[in-house]
Short mmCIF file of C-alpha atoms and ligand atoms in Angstrom, two decimals:
data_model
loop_
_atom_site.label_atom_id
_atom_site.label_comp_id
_atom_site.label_asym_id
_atom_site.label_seq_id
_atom_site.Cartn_x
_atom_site.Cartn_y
_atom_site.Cartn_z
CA UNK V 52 62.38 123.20 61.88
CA UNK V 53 62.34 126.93 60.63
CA UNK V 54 65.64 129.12 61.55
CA UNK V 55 66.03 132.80 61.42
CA UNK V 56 69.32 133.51 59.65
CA UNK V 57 70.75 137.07 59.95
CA UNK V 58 73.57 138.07 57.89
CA UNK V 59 75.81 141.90 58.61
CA UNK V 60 79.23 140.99 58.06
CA UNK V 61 79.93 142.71 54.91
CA UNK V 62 77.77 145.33 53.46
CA UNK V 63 74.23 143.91 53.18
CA UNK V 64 71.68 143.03 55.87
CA UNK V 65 69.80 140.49 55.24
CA UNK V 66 67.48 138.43 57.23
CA UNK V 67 65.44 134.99 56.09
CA UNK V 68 63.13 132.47 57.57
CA UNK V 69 64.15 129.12 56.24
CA UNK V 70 61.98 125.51 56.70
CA UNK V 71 64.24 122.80 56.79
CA UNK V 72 62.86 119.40 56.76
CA UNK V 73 63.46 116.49 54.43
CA UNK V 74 61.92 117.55 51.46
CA UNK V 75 64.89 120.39 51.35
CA UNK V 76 65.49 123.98 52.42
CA UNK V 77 63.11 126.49 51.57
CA UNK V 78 63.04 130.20 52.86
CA UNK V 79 59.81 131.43 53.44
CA UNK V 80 60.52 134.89 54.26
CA UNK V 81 63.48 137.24 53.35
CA UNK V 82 64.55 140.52 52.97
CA UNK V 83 68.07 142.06 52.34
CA UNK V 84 68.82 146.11 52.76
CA UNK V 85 71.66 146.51 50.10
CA UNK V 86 74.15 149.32 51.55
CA UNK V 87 76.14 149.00 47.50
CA UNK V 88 74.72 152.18 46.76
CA UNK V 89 76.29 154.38 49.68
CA UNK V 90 79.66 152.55 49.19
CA UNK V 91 80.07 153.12 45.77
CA UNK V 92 80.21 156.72 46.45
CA UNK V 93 83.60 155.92 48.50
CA UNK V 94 84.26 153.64 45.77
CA UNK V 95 84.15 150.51 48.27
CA UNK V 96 82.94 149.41 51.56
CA UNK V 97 83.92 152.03 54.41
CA UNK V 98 83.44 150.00 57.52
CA UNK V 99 81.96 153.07 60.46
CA UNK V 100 79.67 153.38 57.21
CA UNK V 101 78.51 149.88 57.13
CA UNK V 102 78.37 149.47 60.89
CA UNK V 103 76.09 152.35 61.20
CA UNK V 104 74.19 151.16 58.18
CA UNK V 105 73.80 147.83 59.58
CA UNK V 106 72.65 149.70 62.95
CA UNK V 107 70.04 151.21 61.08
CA UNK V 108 68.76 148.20 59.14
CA UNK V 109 68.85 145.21 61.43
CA UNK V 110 65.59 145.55 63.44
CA UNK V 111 63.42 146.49 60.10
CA UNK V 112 64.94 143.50 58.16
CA UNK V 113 64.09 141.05 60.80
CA UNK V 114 60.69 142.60 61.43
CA UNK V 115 59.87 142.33 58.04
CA UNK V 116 60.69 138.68 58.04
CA UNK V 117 59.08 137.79 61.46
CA UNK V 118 55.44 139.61 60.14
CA UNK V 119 52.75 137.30 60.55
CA UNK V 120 55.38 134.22 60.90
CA UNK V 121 55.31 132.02 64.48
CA UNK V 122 58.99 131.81 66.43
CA UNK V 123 61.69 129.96 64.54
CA UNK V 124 63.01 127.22 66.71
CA UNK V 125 66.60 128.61 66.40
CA UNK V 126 68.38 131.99 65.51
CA UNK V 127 71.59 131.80 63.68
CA UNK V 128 73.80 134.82 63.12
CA UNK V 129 77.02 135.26 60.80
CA UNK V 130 79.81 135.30 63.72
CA UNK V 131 82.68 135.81 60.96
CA UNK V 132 84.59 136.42 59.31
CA UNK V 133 84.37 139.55 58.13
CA UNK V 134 84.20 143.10 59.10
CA UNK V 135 83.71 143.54 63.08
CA UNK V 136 81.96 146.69 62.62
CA UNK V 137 79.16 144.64 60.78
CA UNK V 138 79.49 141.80 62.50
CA UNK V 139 78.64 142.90 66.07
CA UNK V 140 75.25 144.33 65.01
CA UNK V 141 73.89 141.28 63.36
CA UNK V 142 75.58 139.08 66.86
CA UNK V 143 74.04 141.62 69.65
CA UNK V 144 71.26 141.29 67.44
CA UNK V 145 70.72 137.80 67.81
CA UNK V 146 71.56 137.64 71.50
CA UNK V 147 68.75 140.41 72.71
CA UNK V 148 66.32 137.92 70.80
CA UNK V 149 67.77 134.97 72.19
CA UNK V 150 67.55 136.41 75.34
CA UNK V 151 64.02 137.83 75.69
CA UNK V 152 62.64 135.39 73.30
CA UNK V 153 64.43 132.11 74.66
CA UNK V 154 65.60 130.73 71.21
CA UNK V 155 69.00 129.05 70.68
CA UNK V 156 71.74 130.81 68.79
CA UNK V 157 73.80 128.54 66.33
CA UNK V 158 76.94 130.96 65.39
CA UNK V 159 77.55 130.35 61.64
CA UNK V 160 80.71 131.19 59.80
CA UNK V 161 80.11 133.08 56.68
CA UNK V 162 82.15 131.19 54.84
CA UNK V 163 80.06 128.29 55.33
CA UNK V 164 77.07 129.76 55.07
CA UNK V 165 78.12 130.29 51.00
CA UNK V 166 79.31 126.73 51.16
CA UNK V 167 75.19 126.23 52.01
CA UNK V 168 73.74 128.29 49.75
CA UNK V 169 74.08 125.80 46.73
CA UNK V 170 71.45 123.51 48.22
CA UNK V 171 68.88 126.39 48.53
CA UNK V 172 65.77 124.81 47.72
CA UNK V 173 67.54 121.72 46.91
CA UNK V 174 66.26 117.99 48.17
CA UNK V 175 69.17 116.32 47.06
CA UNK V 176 72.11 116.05 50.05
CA UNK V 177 75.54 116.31 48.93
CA UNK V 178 77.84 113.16 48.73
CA UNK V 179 80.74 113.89 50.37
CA UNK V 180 83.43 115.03 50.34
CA UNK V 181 83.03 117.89 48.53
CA UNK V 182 85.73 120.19 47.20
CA UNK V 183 84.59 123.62 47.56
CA UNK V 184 85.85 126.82 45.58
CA UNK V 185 84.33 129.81 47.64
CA UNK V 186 84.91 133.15 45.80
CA UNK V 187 84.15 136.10 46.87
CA UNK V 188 85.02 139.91 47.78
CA UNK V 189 86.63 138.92 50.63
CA UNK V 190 87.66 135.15 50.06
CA UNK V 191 89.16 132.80 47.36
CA UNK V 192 89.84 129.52 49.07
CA UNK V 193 89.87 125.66 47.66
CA UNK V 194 87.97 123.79 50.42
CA UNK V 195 87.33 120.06 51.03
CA UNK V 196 84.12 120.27 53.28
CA UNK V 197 84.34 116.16 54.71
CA UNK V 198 81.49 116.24 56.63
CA UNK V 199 78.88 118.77 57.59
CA UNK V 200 80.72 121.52 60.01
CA UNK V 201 84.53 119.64 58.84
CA UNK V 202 86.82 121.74 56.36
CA UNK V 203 90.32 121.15 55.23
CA UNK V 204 91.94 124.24 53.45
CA UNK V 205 93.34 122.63 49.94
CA UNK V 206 94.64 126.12 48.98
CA UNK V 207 94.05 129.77 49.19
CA UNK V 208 94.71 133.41 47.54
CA UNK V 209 97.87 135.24 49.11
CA UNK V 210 96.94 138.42 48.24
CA UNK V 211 93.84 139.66 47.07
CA UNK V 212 90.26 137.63 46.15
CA UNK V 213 88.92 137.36 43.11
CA UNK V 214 86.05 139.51 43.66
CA UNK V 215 88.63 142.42 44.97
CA UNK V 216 90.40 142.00 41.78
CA UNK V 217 87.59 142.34 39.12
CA UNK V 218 86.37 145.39 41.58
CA UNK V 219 89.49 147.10 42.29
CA UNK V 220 89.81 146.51 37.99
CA UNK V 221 86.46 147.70 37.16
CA UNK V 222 87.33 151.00 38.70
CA UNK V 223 90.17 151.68 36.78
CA UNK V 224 87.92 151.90 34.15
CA UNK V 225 85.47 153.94 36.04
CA UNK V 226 83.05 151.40 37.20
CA UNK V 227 81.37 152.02 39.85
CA UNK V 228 81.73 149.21 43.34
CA UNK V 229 81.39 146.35 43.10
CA UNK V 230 82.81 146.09 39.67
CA UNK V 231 82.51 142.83 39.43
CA UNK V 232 79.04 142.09 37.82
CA UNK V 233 79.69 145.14 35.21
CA UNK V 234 83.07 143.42 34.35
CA UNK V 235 81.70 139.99 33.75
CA UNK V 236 78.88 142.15 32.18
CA UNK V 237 81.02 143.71 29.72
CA UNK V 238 82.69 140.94 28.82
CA UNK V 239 79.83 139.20 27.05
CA UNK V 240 80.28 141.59 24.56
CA UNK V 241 84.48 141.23 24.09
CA UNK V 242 86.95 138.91 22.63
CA UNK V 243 88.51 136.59 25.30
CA UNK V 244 91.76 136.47 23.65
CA UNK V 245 92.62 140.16 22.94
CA UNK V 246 94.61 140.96 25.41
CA UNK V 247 97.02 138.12 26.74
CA UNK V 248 97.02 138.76 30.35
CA UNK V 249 99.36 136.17 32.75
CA UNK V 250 97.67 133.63 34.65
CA UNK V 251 99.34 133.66 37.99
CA UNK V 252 100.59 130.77 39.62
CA UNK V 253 98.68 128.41 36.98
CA UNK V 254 101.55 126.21 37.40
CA UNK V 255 102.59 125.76 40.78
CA UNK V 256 102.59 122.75 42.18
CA UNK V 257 99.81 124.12 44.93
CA UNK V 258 96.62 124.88 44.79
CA UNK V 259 96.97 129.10 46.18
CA UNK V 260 95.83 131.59 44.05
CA UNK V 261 97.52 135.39 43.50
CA UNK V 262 95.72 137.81 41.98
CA UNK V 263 97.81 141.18 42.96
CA UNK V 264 99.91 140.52 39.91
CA UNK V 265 97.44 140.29 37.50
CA UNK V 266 95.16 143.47 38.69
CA UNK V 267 99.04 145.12 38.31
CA UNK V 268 99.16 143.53 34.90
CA UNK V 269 95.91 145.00 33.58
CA UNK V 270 96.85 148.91 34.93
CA UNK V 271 99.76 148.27 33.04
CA UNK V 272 98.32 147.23 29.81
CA UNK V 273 96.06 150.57 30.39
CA UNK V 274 98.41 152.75 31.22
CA UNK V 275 100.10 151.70 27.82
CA UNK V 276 96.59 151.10 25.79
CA UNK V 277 93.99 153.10 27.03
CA UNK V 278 92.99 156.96 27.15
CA UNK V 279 93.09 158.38 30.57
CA UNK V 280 90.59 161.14 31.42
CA UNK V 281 89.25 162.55 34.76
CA UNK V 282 90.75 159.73 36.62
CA UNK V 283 89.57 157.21 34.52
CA UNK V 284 90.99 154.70 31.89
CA UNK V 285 89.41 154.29 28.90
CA UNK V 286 89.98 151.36 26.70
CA UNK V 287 89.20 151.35 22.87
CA UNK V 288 87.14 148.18 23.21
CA UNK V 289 85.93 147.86 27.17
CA UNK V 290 84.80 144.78 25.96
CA UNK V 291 87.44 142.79 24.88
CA UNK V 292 89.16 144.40 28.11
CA UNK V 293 86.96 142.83 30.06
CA UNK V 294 86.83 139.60 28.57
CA UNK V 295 90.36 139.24 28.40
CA UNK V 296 90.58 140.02 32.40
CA UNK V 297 88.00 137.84 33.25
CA UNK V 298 89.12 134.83 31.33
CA UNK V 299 92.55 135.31 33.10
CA UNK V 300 90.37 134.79 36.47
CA UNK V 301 88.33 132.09 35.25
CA UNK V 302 91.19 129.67 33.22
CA UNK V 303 93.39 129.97 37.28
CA UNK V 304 90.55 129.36 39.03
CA UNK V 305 89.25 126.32 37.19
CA UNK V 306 92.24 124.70 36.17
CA UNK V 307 93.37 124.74 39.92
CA UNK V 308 89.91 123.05 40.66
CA UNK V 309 90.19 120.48 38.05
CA UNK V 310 93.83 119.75 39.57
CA UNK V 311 92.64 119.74 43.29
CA UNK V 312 89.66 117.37 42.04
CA UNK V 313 91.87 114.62 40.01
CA UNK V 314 93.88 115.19 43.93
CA UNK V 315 91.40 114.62 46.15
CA UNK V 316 88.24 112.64 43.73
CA UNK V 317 85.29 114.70 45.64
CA UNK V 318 81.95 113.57 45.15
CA UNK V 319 80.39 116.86 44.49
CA UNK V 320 82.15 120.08 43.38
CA UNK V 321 80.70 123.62 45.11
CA UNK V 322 81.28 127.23 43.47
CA UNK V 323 79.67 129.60 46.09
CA UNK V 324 80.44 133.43 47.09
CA UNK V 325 79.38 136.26 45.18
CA UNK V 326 81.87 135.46 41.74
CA UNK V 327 79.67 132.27 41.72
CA UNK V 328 77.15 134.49 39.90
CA UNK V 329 79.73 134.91 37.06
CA UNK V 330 78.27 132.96 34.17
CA UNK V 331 81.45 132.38 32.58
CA UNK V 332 83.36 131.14 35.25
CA UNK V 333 79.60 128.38 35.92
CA UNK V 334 80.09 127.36 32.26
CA UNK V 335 84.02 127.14 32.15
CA UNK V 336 83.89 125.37 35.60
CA UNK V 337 81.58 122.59 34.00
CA UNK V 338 83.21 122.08 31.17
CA UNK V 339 86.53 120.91 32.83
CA UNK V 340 84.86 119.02 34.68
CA UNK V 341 82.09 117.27 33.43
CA UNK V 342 82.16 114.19 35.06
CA UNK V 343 81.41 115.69 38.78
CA UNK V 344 78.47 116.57 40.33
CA UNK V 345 78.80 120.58 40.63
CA UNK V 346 76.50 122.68 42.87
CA UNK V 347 76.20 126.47 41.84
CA UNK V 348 73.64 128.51 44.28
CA UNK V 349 70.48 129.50 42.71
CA UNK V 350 70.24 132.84 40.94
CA UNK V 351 70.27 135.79 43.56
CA UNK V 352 72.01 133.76 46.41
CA UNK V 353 75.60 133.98 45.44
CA UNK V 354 75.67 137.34 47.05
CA UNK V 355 75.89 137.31 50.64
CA UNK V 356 72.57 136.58 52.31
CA UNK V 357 70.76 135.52 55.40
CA UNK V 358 69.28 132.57 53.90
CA UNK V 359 72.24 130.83 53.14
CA UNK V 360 73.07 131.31 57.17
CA UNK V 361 70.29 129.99 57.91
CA UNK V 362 71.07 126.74 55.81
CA UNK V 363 74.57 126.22 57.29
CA UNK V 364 72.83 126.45 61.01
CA UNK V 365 70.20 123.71 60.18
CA UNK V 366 73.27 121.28 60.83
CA UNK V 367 74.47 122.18 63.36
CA UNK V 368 71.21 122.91 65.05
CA UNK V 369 70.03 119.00 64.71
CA UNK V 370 73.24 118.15 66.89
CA UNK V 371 72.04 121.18 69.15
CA UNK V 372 75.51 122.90 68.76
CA UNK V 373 74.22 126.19 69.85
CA UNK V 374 75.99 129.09 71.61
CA UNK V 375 74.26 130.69 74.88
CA UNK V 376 74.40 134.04 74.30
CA UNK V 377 76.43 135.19 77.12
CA UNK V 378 79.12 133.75 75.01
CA UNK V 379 78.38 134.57 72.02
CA UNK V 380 81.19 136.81 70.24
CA UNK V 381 81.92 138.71 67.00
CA UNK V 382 85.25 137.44 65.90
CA UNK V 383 86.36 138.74 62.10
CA UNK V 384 89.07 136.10 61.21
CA UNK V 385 86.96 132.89 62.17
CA UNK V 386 88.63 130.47 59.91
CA UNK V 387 86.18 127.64 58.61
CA UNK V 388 89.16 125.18 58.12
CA UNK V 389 91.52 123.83 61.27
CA UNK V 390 94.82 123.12 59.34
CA UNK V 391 96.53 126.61 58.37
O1 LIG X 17 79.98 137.06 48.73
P1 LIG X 17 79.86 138.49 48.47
O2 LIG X 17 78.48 139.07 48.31
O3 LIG X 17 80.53 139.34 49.59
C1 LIG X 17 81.69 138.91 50.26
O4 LIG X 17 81.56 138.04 51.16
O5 LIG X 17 82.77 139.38 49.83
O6 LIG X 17 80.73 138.79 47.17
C2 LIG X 17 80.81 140.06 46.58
C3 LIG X 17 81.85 140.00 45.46
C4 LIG X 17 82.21 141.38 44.90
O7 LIG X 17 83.61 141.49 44.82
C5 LIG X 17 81.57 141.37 43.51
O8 LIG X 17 82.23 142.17 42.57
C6 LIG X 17 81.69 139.90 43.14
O9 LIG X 17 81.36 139.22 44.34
N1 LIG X 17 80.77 139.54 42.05
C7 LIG X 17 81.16 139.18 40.81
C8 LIG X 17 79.99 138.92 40.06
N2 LIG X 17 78.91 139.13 40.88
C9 LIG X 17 79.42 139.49 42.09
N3 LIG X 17 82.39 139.06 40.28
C10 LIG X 17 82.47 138.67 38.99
N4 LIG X 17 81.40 138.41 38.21
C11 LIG X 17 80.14 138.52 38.70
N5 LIG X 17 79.09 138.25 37.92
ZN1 LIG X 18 80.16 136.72 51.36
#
């Protein structure tokens, strides 16, 4: 079976032909227009500016995909969460084709569509459950995916993600969005323990995550430490910064992973959304918990991207859970998980 994924909901659009059979996943096509480059003028994502982005980009992303390839059996579109303004372009997208074309449409939360992208290219089907920690711009939530499509929330930030802390961070010090892969950049070079920055709710007896407190934390420390210039702070050693910020990240995220794990003894562990590209936060992870099977996505699919939609359709497709498109609808706070 090969399924067109189409991904808009944040601020890239991306489209990928995937092959799904039993030998694995495997995209054949792709191609992603990257909109990072406008937004970091605004110094993050202005959504009439990604909508009208998105406008611009969906037809040439999915042409460029669909050259030379035959009609994928199914067409599955990001349906949320995430920003509406994206959204609707890549779902009225999807339902023209569905229409004139007379594919399905499986309606894929984004969500799980990271969850997916860790068996990219993979033959090996998870053992389930699996406790999933999904980090992202948007997201930071402790999932336990029971079967394919079934997700219980274990836990989940109350304020900002993890990704939206290292950015909002990284421009204090004048980096420009999405800080987060300069930070984590950065802090290769530091010391980890500089700067002893708290580790919210490391010890509360549940598995949500706060990160507000610690992005208010590190302006302090600046505000006391650092040189401020032109709107900017600048640390003596952005380094050590860095690493100290990032380790603060990285010791609540795992720890509350190892705790949810010895809770609910998943078969597989998952790191997916774009912080799953932080190498620290891979090698930490492992190393609490080296017993456990633990699925990272493969290098340049922890960013958002159609071929992880495409992935998380596949299942749903084989039960032919599709959506006609008449009723097909954009809807930006889709929750993945039942229980909240
Ligand atoms: O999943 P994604 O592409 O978009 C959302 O669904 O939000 O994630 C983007 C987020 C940004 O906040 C970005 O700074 C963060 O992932 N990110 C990283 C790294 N690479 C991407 N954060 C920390 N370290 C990284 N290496
Ligand atoms: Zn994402």
């Amino acid at each position: 079976m090969e399924i067109l994924g189409i991904e808009s909901s944040c601020d890239d659009t991306s489209a990928a032909l995937v092959r799904c059979d039993e030998q694995g996943f495997f995209v054949v096509q792709e191609k992603t227009a990257s909109q990072v480059a406008v937004h970091a003028r605004y110094g993050g994502v202005v959504p009439e500016v990604a909508g009208r982005l998105h406008a611009e980009h969906i037809m040439p992303v999915i042409e460029e995909v669909m050259k030379d390839q035959k009609l994928p059996d199914a067409i599955a579109v990001t349906a949320g969460p995430g920003l509406i303004t994206g959204l609707v372009v890549g779902v009225e997208a999807a339902k023209v084709l569905s229409y004139l074309l007379d594919i399905p449409i499986v309606r894929v939360n984004h969500i799980e569509g990271h969850i997916h992208s860790v068996f990219l290219g993979s033959h090996r089907a998870p053992l389930l459950p699996a406790l999933c920690l999904v980090v992202s711009g948007g997201h930071t939530e402790l999932l336990l995916m029971r079967d394919y499509g079934v997700y219980e929330l274990v836990g989940k930030t109350r304020d900002d993600a993890a990704g939206e802390a290292f950015d909002k961070v990284g421009k204090l010090i004048g980096l420009d969005y999405p800080g987060g892969p300069k930070m984590s950049q950065l802090a290769e070079t530091g010391n980890r323990s500089a700067i002893n920055f708290p580790r919210p709710m490391l010890e509360s007896s549940d598995f949500d995550f706060s990160f507000a407190g610690l992005k208010t934390a590190a302006l302090y420390w600046l505000r006391d430490n650092a040189v401020y210039e032109d709107g900017i702070y600048r640390p003596a050693n952005a380094g050590d910064f860095c690493a100290s910020f990032e380790q603060a990240v990285i010791d609540v995220l795992v720890q509350k992973t190892k705790r949810a794990a010895a809770l609910y003894n998943p078969k597989t562990i998952i790191l997916a959304g774009g912080v799953s590209a932080n190498s620290a936060l891979k090698k930490n992870l492992a190393q609490a918990l080296p017993s456990f099977d633990i699925r990272f996505p493969a290098s340049g699919y922890s960013m958002d991207n159609g071929a992880m939609i495409a992935m998380a359709a596949y299942h749903h497709a084989i039960k032919q859970d599709f959506t006609p498109w008449r009723e097909l609808i954009a809807d930006p706070n889709w929750k993945v998980y039942e229980n909240d």
